mmCIF file of C-alpha atoms and ligand atoms in Angstrom:
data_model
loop_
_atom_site.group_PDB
_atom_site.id
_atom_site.type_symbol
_atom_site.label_atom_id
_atom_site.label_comp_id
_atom_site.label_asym_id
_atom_site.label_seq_id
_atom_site.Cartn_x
_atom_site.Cartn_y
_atom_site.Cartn_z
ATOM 1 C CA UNK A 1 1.587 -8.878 -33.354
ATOM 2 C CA UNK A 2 -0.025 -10.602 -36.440
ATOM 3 C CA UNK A 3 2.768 -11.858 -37.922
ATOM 4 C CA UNK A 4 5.385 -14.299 -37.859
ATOM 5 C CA UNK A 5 7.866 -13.575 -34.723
ATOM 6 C CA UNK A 6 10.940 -15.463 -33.914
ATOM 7 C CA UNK A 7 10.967 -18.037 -31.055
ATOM 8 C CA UNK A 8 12.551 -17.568 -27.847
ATOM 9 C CA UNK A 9 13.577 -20.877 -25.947
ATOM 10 C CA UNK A 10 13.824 -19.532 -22.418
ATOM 11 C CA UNK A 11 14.831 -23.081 -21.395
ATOM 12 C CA UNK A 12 18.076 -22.978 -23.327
ATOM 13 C CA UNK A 13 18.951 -19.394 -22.442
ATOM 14 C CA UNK A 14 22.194 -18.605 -21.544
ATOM 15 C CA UNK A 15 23.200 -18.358 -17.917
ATOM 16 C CA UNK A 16 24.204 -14.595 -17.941
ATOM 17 C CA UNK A 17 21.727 -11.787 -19.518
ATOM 18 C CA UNK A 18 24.793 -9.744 -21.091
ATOM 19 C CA UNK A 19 25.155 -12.756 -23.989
ATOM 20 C CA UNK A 20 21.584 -13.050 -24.976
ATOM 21 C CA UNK A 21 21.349 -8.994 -24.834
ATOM 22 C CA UNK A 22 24.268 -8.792 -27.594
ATOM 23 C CA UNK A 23 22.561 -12.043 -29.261
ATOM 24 C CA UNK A 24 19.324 -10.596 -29.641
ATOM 25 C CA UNK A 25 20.503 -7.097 -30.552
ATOM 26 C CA UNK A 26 22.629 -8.903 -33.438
ATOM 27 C CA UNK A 27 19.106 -10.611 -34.697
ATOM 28 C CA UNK A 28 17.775 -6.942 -34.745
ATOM 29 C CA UNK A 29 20.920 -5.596 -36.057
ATOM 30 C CA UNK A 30 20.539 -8.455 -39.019
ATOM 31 C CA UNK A 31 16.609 -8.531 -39.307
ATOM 32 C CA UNK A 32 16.899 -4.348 -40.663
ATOM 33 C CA UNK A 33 15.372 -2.529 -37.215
ATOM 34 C CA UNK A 34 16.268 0.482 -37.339
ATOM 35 C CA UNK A 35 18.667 1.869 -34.926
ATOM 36 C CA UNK A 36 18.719 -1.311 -32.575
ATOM 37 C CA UNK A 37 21.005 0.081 -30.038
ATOM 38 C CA UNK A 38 18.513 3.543 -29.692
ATOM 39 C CA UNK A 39 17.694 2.579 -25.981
ATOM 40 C CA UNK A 40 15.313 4.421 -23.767
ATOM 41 C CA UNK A 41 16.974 5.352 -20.770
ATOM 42 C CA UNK A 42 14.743 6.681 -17.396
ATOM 43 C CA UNK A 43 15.575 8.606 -14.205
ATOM 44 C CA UNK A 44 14.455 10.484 -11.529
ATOM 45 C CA UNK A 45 14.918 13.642 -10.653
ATOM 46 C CA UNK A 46 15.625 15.277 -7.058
ATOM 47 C CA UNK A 47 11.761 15.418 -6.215
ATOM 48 C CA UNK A 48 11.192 11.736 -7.335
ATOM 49 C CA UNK A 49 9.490 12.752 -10.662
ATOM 50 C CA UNK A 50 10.307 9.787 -13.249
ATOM 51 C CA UNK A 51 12.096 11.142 -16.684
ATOM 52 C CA UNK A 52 12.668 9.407 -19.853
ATOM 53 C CA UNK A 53 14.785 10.165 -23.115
ATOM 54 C CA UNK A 54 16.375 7.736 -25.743
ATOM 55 C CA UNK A 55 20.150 7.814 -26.204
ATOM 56 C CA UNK A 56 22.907 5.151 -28.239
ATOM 57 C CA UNK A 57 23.585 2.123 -26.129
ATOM 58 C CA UNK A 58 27.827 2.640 -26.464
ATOM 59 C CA UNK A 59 28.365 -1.181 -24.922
ATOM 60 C CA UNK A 60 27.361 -4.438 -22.703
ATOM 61 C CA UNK A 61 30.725 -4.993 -21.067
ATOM 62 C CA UNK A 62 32.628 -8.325 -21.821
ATOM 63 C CA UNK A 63 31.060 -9.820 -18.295
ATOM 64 C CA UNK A 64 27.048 -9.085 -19.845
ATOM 65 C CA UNK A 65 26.570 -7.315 -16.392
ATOM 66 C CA UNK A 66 27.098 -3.510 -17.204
ATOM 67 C CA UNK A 67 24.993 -1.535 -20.124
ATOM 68 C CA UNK A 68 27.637 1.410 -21.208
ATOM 69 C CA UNK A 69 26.197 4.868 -22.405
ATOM 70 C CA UNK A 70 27.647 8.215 -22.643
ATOM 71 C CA UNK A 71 26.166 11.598 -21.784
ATOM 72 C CA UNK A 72 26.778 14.945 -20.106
ATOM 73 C CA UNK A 73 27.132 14.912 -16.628
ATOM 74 C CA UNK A 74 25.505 18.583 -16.575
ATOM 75 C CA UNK A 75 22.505 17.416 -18.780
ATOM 76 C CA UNK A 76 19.117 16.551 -16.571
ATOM 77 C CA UNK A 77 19.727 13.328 -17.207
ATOM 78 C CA UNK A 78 23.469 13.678 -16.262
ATOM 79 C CA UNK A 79 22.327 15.841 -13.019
ATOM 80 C CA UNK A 80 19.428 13.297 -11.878
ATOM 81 C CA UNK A 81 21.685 10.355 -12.348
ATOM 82 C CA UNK A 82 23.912 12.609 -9.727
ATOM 83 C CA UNK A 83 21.280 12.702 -7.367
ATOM 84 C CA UNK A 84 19.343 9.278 -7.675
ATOM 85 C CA UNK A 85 22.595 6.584 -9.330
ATOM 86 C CA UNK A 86 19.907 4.230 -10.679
ATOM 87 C CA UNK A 87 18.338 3.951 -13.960
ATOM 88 C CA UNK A 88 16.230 1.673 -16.384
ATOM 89 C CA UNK A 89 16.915 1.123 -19.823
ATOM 90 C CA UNK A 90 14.630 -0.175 -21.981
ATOM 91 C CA UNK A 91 14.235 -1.348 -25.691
ATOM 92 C CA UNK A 92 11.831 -2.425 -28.009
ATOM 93 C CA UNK A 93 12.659 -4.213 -31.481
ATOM 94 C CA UNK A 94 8.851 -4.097 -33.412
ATOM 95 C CA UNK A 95 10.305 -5.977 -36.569
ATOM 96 C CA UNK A 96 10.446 -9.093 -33.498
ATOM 97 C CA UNK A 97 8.159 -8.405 -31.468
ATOM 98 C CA UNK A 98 11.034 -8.208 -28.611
ATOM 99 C CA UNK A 99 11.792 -6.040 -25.719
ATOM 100 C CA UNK A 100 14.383 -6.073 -23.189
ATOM 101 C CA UNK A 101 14.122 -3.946 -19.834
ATOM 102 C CA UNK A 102 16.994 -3.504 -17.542
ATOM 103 C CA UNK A 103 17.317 -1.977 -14.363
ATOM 104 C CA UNK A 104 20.179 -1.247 -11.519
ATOM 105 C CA UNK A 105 22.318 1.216 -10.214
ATOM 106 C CA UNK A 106 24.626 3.622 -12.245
ATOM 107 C CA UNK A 107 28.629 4.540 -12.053
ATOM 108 C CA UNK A 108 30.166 7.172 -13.742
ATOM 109 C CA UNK A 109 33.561 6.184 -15.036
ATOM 110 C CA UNK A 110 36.693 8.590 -14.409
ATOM 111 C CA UNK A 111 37.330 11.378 -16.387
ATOM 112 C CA UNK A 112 39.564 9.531 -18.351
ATOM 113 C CA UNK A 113 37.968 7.105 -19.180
ATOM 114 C CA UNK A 114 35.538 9.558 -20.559
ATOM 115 C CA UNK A 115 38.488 11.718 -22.684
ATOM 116 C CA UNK A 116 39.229 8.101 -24.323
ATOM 117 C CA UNK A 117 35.664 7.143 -25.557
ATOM 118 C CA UNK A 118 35.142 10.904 -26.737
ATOM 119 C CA UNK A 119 38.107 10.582 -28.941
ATOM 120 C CA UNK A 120 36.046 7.433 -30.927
ATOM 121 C CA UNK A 121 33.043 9.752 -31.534
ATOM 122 C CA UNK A 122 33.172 11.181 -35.354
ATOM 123 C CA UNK A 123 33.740 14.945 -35.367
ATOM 124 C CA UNK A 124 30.302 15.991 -36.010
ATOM 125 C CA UNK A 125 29.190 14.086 -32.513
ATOM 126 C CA UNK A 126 32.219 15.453 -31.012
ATOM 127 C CA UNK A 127 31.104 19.219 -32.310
ATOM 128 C CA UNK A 128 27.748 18.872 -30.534
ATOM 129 C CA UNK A 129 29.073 17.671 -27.484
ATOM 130 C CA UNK A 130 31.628 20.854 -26.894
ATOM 131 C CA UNK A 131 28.685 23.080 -28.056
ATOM 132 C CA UNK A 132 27.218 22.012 -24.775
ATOM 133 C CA UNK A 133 24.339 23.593 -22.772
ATOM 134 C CA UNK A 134 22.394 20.526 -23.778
ATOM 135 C CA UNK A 135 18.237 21.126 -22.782
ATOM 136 C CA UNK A 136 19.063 24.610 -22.081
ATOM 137 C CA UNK A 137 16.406 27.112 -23.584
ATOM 138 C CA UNK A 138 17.702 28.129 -26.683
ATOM 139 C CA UNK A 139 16.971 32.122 -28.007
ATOM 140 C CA UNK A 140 17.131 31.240 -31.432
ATOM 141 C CA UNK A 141 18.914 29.111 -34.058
ATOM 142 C CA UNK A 142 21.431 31.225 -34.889
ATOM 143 C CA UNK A 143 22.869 31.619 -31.420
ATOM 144 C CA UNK A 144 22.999 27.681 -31.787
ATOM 145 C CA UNK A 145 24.963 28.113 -35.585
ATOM 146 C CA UNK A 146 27.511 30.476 -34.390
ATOM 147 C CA UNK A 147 28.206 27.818 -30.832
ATOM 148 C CA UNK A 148 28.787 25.462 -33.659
ATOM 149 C CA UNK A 149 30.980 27.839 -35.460
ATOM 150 C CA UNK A 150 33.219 28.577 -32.492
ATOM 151 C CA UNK A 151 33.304 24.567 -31.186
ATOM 152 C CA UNK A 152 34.434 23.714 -34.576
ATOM 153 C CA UNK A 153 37.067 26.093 -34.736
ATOM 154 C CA UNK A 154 38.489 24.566 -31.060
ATOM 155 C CA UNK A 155 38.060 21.003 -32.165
ATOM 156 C CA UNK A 156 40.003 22.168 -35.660
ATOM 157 C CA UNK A 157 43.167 23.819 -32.988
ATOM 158 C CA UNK A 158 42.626 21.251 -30.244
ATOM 159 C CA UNK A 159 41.784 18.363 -31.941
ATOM 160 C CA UNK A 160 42.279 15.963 -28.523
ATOM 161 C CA UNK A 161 39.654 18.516 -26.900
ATOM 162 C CA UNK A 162 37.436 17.038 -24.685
ATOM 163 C CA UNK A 163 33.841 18.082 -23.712
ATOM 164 C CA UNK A 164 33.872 19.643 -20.352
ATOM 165 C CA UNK A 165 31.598 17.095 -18.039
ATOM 166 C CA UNK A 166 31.176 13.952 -21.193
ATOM 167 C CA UNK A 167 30.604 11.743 -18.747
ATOM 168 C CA UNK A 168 30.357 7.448 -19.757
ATOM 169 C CA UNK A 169 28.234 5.450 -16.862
ATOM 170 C CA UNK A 170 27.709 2.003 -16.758
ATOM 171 C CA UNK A 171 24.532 0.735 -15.611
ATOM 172 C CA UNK A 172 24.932 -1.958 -13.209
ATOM 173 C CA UNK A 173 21.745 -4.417 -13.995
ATOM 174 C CA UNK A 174 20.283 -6.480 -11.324
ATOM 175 C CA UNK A 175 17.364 -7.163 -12.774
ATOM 176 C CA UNK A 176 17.229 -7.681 -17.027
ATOM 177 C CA UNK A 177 13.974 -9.019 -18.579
ATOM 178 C CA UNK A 178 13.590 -10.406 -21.700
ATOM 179 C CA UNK A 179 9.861 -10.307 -23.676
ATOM 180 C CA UNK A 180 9.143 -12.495 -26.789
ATOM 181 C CA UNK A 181 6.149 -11.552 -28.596
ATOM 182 C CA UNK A 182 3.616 -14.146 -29.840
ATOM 183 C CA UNK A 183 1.077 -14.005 -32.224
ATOM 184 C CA UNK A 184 -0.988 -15.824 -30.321
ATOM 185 C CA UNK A 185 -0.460 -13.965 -27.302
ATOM 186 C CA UNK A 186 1.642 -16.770 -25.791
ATOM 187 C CA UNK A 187 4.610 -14.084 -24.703
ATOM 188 C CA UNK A 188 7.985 -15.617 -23.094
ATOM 189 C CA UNK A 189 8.765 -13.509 -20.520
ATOM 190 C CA UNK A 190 12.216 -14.362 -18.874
ATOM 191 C CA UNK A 191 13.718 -12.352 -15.986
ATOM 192 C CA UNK A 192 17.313 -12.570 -14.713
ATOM 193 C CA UNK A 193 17.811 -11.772 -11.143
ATOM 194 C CA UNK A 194 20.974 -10.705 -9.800
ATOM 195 C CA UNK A 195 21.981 -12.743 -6.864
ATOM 196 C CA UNK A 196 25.517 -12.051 -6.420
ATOM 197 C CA UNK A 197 28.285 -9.049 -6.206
ATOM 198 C CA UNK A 198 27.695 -6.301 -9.404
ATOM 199 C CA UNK A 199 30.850 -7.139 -11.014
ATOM 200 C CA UNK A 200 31.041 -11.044 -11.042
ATOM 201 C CA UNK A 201 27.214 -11.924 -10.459
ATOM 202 C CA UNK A 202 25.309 -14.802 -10.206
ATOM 203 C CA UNK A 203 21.752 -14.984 -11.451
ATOM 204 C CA UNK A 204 18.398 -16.715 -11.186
ATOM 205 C CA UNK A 205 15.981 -17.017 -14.020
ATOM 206 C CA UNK A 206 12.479 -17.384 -13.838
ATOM 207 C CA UNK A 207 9.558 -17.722 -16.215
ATOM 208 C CA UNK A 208 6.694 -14.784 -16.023
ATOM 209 C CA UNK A 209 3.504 -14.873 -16.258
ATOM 210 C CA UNK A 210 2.252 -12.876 -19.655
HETATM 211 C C1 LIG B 1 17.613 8.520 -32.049
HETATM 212 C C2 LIG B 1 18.114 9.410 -30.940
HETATM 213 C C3 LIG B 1 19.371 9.171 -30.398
HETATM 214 C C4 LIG B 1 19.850 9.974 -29.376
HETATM 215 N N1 LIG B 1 21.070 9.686 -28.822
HETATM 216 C C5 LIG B 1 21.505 10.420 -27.768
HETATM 217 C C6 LIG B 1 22.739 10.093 -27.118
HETATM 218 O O1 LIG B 1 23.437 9.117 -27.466
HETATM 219 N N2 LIG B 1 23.135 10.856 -26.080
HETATM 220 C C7 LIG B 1 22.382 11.914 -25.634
HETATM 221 O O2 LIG B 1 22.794 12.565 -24.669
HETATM 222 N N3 LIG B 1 21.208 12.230 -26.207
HETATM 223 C C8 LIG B 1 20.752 11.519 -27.260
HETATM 224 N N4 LIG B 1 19.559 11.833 -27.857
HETATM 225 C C9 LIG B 1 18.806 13.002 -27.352
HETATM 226 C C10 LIG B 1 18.064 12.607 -26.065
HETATM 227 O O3 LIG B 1 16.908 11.842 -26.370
HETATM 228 C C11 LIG B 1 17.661 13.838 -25.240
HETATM 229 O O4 LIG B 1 16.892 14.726 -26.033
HETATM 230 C C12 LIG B 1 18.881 14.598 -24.697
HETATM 231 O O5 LIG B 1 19.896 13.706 -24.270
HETATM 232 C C13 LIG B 1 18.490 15.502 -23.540
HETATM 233 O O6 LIG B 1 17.992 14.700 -22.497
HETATM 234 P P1 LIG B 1 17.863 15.254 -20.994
HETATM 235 O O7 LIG B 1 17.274 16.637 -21.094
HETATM 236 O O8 LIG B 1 16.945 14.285 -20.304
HETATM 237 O O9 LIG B 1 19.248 15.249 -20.387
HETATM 238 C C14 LIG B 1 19.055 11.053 -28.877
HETATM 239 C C15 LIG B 1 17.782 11.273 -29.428
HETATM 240 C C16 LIG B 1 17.324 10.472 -30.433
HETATM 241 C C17 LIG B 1 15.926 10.727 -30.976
#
């Protein structure tokens, strides 16, 4: 972390963690990282065995208490979020030396819900979703060209076609932490704390030790 870093003013941080999420993914939007809202999202799985994978962050609802990603309900991810509703999400920006970890319980939105955000993905994300069968083995790559093939042709008939189980969940934080990275190893760590109901909450901050 040899280099210069921006300052983080834990003092005069906002009250909620959903504002100073979007403000600090707008510095790393604006400072060139690449892919800032690349997140990395971990489970668990039926027999308690952690899992990790990064996906696109879709939103932070208006309220900065729920972080919005999409998925398929009959991926592992989709099927361990089934059996265990609780996540973390967590992202590192290098170019600032900042990360941001979140953690709380997950909803899956209704199905339509779902059908509406699938209609904003482009075509090509939209052809990859009906292909489906996501972390399946796969015999070769030329069964996966012609699934391609045949899920273009629906989406050219169908165009409103949605991907059976595209699933959005919102991730419910009650606990967001925010790092700042300092050359001189003086890190600001700052940790919300949920204190009130998920949807209009209340929260405590407090300083961490490095
Ligand atoms: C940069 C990047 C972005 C990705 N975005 C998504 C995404 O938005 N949704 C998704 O389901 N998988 C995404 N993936 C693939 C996942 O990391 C993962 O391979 C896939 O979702 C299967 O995960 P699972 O077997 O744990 O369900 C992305 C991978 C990379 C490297």
């Amino acid at each position: 972390m040899a280099r210069p870093l921006p300052t983080f003013d834990a003092e005069a941080a906002p009250a909620e963690p959903g504002p100073l999420f979007v403000d600090w993914l707008a510095t790393a939007l604006a400072a060139g990282v690449p892919d800032p809202q690349v997140v990395t999202l971990s489970t668990v799985d039926a027999d308690g065995m952690p899992d990790a994978r990064v996906l696109v962050l879709r939103d932070v609802d208006a309220a900065g208490t729920g972080w919005v990603f999409s998925a398929a309900a009959d991926s592992p991810k989709g099927r361990q979020l089934a059996v265990h509703p609780a996540a973390a999400l967590t992202v590192y920006w290098p170019q600032l030396g900042r990360q941001v970890r979140v953690r709380g319980t997950v909803e899956r939105a209704a199905d339509l819900v779902a059908a509406a955000e699938f209609a904003t993905r482009s075509p090509a994300a939209r052809v990859g979703a009906l292909v489906g069968r996501q972390s399946e083995p796969l015999a070769s790559l030329d069964e996966y060209d012609e699934a391609v093939a045949v899920a273009r042709r629906r989406l050219e008939a169908t165009p409103d076609a949605v991907a059976a189980g595209h699933a959005v969940y919102t991730l419910w934080a009650h606990e967001v932490e925010f790092w700042q990275g300092d050359a001189e190893r003086r890190h600001i760590r700052l940790r919300y704390t949920r204190t009130g109901p998920v949807r209009t909450p209340e929260w405590s901050r407090t300083l961490l030790w490095p």
